[in-house]
Short mmCIF file of C-alpha atoms and ligand atoms in Angstrom, two decimals:
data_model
loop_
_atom_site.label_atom_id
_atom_site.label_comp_id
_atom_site.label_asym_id
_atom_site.label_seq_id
_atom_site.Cartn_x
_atom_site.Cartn_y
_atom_site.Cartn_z
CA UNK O 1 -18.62 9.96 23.06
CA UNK O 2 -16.50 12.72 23.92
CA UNK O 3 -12.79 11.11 24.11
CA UNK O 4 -11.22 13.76 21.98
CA UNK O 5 -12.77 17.15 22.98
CA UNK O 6 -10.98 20.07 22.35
CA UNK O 7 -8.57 18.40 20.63
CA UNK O 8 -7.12 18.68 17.04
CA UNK O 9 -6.65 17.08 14.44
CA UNK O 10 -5.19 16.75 10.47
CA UNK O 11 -5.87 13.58 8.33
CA UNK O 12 -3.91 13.12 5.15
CA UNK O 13 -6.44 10.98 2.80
CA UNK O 14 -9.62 11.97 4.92
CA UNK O 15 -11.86 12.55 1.50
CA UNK O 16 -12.29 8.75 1.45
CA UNK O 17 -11.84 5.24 2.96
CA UNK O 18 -10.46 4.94 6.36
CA UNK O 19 -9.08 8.19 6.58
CA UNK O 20 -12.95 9.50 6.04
CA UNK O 21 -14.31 7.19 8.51
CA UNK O 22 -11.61 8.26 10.94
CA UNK O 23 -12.81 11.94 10.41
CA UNK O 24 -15.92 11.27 11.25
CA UNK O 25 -15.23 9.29 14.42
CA UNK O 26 -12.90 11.95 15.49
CA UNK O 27 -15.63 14.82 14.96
CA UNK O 28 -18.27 12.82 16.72
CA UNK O 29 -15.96 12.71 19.33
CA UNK O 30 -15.12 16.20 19.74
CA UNK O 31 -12.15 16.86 18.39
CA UNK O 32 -11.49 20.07 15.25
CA UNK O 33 -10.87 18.03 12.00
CA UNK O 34 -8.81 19.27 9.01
CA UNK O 35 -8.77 16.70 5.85
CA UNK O 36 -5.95 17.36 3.52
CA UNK O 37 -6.54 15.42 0.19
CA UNK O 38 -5.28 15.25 -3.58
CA UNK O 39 -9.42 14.37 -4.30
CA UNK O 40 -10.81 18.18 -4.42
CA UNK O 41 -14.51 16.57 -5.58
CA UNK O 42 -14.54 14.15 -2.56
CA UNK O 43 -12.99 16.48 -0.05
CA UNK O 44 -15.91 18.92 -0.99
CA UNK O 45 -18.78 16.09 -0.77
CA UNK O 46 -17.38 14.92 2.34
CA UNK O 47 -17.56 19.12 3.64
CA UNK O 48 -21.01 18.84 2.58
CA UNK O 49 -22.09 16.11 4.23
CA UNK O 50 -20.27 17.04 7.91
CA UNK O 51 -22.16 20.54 7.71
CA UNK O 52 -25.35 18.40 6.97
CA UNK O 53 -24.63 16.88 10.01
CA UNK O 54 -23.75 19.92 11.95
CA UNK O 55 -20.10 19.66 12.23
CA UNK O 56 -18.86 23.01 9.63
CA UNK O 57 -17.71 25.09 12.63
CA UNK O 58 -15.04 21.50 13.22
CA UNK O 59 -13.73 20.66 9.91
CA UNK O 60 -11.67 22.24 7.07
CA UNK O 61 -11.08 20.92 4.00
CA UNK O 62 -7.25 21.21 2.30
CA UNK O 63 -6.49 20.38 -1.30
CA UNK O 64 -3.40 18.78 -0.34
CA UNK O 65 -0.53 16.63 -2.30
CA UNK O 66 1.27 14.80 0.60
CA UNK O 67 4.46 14.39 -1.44
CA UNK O 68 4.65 18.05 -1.56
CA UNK O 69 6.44 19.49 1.36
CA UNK O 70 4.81 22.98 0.93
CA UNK O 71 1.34 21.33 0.79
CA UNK O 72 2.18 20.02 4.23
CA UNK O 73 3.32 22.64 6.14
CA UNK O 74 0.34 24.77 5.05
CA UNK O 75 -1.78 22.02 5.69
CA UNK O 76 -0.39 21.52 9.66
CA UNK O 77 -0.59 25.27 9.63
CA UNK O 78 -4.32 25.27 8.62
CA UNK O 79 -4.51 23.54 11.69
CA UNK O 80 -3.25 25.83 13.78
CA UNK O 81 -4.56 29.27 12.29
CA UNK O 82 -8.30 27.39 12.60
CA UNK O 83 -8.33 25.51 15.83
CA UNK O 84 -5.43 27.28 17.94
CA UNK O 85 -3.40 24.01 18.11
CA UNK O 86 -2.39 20.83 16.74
CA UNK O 87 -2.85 17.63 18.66
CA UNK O 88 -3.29 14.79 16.44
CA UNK O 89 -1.65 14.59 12.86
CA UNK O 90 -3.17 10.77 11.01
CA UNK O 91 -0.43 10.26 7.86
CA UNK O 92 -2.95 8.00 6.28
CA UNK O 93 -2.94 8.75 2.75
CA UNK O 94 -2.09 6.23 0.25
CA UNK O 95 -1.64 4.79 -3.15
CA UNK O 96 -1.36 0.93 -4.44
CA UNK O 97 0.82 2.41 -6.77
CA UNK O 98 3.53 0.25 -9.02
CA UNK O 99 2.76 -2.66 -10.19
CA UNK O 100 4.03 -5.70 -12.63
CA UNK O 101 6.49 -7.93 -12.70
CA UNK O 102 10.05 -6.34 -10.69
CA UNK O 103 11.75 -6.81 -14.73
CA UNK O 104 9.48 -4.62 -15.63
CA UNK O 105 8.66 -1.81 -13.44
CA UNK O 106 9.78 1.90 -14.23
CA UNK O 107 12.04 3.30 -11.63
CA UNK O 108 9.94 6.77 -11.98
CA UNK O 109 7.13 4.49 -10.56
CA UNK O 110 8.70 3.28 -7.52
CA UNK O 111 9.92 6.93 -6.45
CA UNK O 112 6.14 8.27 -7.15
CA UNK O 113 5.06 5.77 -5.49
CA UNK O 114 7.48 5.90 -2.35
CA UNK O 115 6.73 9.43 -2.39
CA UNK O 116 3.32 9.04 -1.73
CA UNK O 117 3.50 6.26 0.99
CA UNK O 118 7.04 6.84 2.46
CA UNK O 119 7.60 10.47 1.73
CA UNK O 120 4.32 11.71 2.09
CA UNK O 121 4.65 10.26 5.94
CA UNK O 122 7.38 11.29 6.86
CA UNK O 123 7.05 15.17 5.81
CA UNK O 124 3.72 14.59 8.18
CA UNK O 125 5.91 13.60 10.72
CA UNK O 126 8.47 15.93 10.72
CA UNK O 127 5.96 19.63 10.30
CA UNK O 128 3.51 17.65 12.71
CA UNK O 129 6.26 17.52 14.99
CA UNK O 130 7.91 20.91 14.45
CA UNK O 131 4.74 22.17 15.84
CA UNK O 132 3.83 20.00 18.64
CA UNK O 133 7.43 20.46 19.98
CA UNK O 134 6.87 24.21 19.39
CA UNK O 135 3.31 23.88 21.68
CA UNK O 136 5.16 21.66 24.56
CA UNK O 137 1.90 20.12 25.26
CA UNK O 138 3.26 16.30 23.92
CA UNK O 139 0.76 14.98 20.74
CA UNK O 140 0.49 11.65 19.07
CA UNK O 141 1.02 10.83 15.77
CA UNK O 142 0.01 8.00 13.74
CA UNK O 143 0.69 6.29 10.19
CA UNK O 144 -1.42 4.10 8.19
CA UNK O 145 1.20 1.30 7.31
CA UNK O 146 -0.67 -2.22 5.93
CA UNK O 147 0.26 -5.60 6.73
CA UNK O 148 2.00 -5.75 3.39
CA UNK O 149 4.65 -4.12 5.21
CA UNK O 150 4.92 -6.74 7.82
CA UNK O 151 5.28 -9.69 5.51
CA UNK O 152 6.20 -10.40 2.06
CA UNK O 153 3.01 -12.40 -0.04
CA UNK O 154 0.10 -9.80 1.47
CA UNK O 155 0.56 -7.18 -1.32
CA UNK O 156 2.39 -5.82 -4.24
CA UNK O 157 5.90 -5.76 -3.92
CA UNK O 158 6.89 -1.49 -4.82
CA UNK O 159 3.58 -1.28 -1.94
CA UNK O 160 4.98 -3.70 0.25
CA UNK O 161 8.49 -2.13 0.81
CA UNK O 162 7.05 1.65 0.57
CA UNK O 163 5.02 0.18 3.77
CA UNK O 164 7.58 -1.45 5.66
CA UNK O 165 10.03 1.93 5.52
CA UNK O 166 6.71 3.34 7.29
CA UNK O 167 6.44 1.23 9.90
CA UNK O 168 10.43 1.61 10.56
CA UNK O 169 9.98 5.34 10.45
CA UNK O 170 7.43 5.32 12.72
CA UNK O 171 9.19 3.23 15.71
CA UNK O 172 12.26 5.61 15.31
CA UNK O 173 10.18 8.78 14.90
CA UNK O 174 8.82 7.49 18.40
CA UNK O 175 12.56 7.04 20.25
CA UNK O 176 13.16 10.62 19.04
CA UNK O 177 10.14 12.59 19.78
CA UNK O 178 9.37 10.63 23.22
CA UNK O 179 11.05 13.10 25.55
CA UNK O 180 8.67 15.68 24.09
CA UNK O 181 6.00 13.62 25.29
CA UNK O 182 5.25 13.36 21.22
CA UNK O 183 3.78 9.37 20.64
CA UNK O 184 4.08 7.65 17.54
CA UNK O 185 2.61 4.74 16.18
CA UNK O 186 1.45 2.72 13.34
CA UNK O 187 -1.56 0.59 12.25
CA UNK O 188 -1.42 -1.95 9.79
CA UNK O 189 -4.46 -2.68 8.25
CA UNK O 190 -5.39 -6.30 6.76
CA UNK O 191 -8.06 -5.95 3.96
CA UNK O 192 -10.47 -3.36 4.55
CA UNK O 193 -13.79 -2.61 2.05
CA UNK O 194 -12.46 1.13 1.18
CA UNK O 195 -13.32 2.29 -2.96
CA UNK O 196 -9.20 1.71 -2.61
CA UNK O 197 -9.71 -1.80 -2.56
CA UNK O 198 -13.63 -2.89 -4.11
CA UNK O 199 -12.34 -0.37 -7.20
CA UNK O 200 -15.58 0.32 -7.84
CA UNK O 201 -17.16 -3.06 -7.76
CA UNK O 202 -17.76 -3.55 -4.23
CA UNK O 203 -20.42 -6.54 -4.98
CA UNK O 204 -17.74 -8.71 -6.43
CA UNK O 205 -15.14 -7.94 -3.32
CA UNK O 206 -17.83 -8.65 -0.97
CA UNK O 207 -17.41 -12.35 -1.24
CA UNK O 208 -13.57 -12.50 -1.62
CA UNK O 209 -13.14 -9.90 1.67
CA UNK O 210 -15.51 -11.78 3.55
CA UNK O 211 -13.26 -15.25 3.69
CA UNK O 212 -9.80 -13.43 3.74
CA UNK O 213 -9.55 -13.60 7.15
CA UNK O 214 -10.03 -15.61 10.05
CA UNK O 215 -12.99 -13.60 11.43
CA UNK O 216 -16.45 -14.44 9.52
CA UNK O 217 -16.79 -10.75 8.52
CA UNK O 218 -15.43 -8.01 6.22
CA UNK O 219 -13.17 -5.60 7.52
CA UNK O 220 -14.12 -2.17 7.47
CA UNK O 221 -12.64 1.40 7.58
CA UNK O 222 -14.50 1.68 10.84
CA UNK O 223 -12.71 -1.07 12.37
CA UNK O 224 -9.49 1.02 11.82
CA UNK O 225 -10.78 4.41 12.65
CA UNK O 226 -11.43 2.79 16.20
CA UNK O 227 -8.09 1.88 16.25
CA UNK O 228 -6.83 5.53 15.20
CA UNK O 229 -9.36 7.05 17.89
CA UNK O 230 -7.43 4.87 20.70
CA UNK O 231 -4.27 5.91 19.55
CA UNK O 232 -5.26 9.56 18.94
CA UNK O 233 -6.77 9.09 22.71
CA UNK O 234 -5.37 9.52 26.00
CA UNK O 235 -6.29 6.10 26.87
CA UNK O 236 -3.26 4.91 25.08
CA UNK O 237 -0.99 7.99 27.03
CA UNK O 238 1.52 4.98 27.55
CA UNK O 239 1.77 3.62 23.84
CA UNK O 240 4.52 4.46 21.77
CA UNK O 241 6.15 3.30 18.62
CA UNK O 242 3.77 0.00 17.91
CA UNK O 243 2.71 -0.92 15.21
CA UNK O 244 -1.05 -2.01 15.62
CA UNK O 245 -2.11 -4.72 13.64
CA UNK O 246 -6.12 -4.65 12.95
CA UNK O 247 -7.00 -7.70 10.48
CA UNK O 248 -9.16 -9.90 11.54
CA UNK O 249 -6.75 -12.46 12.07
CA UNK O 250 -5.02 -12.50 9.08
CA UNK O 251 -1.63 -12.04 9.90
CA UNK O 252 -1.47 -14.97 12.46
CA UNK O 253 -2.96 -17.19 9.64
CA UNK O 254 -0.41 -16.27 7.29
CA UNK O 255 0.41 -14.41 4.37
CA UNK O 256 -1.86 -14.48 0.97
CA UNK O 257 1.32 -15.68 -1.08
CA UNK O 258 -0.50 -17.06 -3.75
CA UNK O 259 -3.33 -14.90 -4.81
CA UNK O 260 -3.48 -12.60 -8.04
CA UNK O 261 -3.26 -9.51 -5.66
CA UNK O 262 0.52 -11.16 -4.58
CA UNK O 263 1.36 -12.45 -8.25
CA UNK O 264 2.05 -9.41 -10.80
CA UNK O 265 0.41 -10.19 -13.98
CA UNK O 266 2.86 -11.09 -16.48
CA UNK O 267 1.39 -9.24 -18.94
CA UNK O 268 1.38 -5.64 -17.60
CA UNK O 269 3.02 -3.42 -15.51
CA UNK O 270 2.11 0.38 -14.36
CA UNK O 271 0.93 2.82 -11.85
CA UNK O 272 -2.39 2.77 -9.88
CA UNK O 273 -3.32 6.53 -8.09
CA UNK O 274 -5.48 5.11 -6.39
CA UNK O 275 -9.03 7.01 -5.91
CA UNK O 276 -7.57 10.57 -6.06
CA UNK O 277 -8.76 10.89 -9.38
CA UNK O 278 -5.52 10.31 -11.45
CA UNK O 279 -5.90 7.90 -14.54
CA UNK O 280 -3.69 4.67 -13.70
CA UNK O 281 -0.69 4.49 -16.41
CA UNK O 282 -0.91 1.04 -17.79
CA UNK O 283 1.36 -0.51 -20.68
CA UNK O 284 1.20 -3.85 -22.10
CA UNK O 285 4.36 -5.94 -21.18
CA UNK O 286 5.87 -9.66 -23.41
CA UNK O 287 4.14 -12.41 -21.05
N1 NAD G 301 -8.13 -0.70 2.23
C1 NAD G 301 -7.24 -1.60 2.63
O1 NAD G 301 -7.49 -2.81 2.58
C2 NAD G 301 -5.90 -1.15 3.17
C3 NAD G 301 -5.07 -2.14 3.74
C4 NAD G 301 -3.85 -1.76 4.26
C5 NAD G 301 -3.46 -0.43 4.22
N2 NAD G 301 -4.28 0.49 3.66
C6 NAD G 301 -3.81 1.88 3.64
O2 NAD G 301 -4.77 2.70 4.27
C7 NAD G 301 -4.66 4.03 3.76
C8 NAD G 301 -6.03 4.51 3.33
O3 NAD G 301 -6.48 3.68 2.29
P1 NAD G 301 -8.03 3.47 1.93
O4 NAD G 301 -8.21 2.02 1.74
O5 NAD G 301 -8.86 4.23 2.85
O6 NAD G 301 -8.01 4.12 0.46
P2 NAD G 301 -8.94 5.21 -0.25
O7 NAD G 301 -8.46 5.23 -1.67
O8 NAD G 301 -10.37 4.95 0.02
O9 NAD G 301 -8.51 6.57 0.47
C9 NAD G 301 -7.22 7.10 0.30
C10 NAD G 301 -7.30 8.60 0.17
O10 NAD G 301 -5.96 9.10 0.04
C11 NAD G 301 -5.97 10.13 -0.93
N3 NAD G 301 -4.63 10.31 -1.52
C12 NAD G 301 -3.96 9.47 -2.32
N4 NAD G 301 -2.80 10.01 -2.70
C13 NAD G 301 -2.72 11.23 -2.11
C14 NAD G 301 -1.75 12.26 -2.10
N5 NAD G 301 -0.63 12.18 -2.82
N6 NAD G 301 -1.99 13.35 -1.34
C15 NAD G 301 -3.13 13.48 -0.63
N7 NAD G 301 -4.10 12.54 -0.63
C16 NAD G 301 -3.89 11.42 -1.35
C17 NAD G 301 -6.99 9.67 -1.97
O11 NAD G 301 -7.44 10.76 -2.78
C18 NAD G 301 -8.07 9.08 -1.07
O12 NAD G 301 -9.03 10.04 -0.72
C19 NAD G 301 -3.64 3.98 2.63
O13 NAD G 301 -2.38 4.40 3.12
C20 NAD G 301 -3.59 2.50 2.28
O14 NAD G 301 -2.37 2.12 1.70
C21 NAD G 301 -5.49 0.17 3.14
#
């Protein structure tokens, strides 16, 4: 239990879902955690409960906006001024963000959203890597892409291509940073049981997540936190630029084209935020 000791690490989104669970996995296995989150009230709860279980001296919390380039520099350098060196920097925050039929979604909503997904990764990227180059002790990197951004009919379509420009970013981040010994990768998760997807009515996804997949069972944010912890590991000192798929199967079954998460609903468009607290901005659209 001790395949990240000494090691360091930031998590964008780590107040809830699988950026949460990956905290915790990474703390249990040694490594200096800082969480940088828009959710203040969850990043404190989940502070709470880590020093309940012993870890306070190993994790920092960050109010953190990951569109906001200033937000992410001083979140890296948290990092560094607590735990003498960054290792490990998890771009996993994200948003479902614009949705609605293409005629009818606002432009400003595609750039927010794009500027959490897209944006928000690559400024982790790039100060992540500014430092790591700086320490000349290599690092890895990772992104939380989706399999939405590996095929069209698996999610929304502003989600969908905010996803795929992270999984491209990632696999030329990689070519880039190799020769400072810096890996990059990216996991696409298939449908995981995160507040980001139940919306706060986990007993009715229950049922739906359990047959949307080939595997008999719901996928959880522990599944991918495993599959950060490899990555984040040196058992995967070889593995650069993939793009990990962890989803029960899904992919190879095929896309979920024709579900209501696929088809916009004709008769309203918008924003989601997600669970960092912001009201969604829904208007009524002509069906
Ligand atoms: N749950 C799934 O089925 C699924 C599938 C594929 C990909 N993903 C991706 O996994 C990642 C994590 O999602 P999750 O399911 O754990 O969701 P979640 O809503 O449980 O957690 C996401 C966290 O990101 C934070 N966040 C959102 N916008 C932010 C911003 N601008 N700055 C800082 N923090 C911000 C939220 O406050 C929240 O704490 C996301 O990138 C999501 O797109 C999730």
């Amino acid at each position: 239990m001790n395949r990240l000791a000494g090691a360091s690490a930031v998590i964008t989104g780590g107040a809830s879902g699988i950026g949460r669970a990956t905290a915790e996995l990474f703390l249990e296995h040694g490594a200096n955690v800082v969480v940088g989150d828009l959710n203040e009230e969850q990043g404190t709860v989940f502070l709470n409960e880590m020093a309940a279980r012993g870890y306070s001296d190993r994790t920092t919390f960050l109010r953190c906006d990951v569109s906001d380039e200033a937000d992410i520099k001083a979140l890296v350098e948290t990092c560094v001024k607590s735990f003498g060196h960054l290792n490990i920097m998890f771009n996993n925050a994200g948003i479902e963000g614009a949705f609605g039929a293409i005629t009818e979604i606002d432009a400003d909503h595609w750039d927010r959203t794009f500027a959490i997904n897209t944006r928000g990764v690559f400024l982790g990227i790039k100060h992540a890597a500014r430092i790591m180059i700086g320490q000349n002790e290599g690092g890895s990197i990772i992104n939380t892409a989706s399999l939405a951004g590996l095929t069209s009919g698996s999610g929304a379509l502003v989600y969908s291509a905010s996803k795929a420009a992270v999984i491209r970013l990632g696999q030329s981040a990689a070519l880039e940073l190799g020769n400072h010994g810096i890996r990059v990768n990216t996991i696409c998760p298939g449908v995981v049981f995160t507040p980001l997807m139940h919306r706060g009515k986990p007993d009715r996804a229950d049922a739906v997540m359990r047959s949307s997949q080939p595997l008999p069972f719901r996928g959880e944010p522990e599944h991918i936190a495993h599959a950060a912890l490899y990555l984040a590991s040196t058992e995967s000192a070889f593995v650069s630029g993939i793009c990990l798929t962890v989803d029960g199967g899904l992919l190879t079954a095929g896309p979920l084209a024709d579900t209501p998460m696929v088809n916009p609903p004709q008769d309203r468009a918008g924003m989601m935020y997600g669970t960092t607290g912001q009201k969604a901005d829904v208007r009524a659209t002509e069906p």
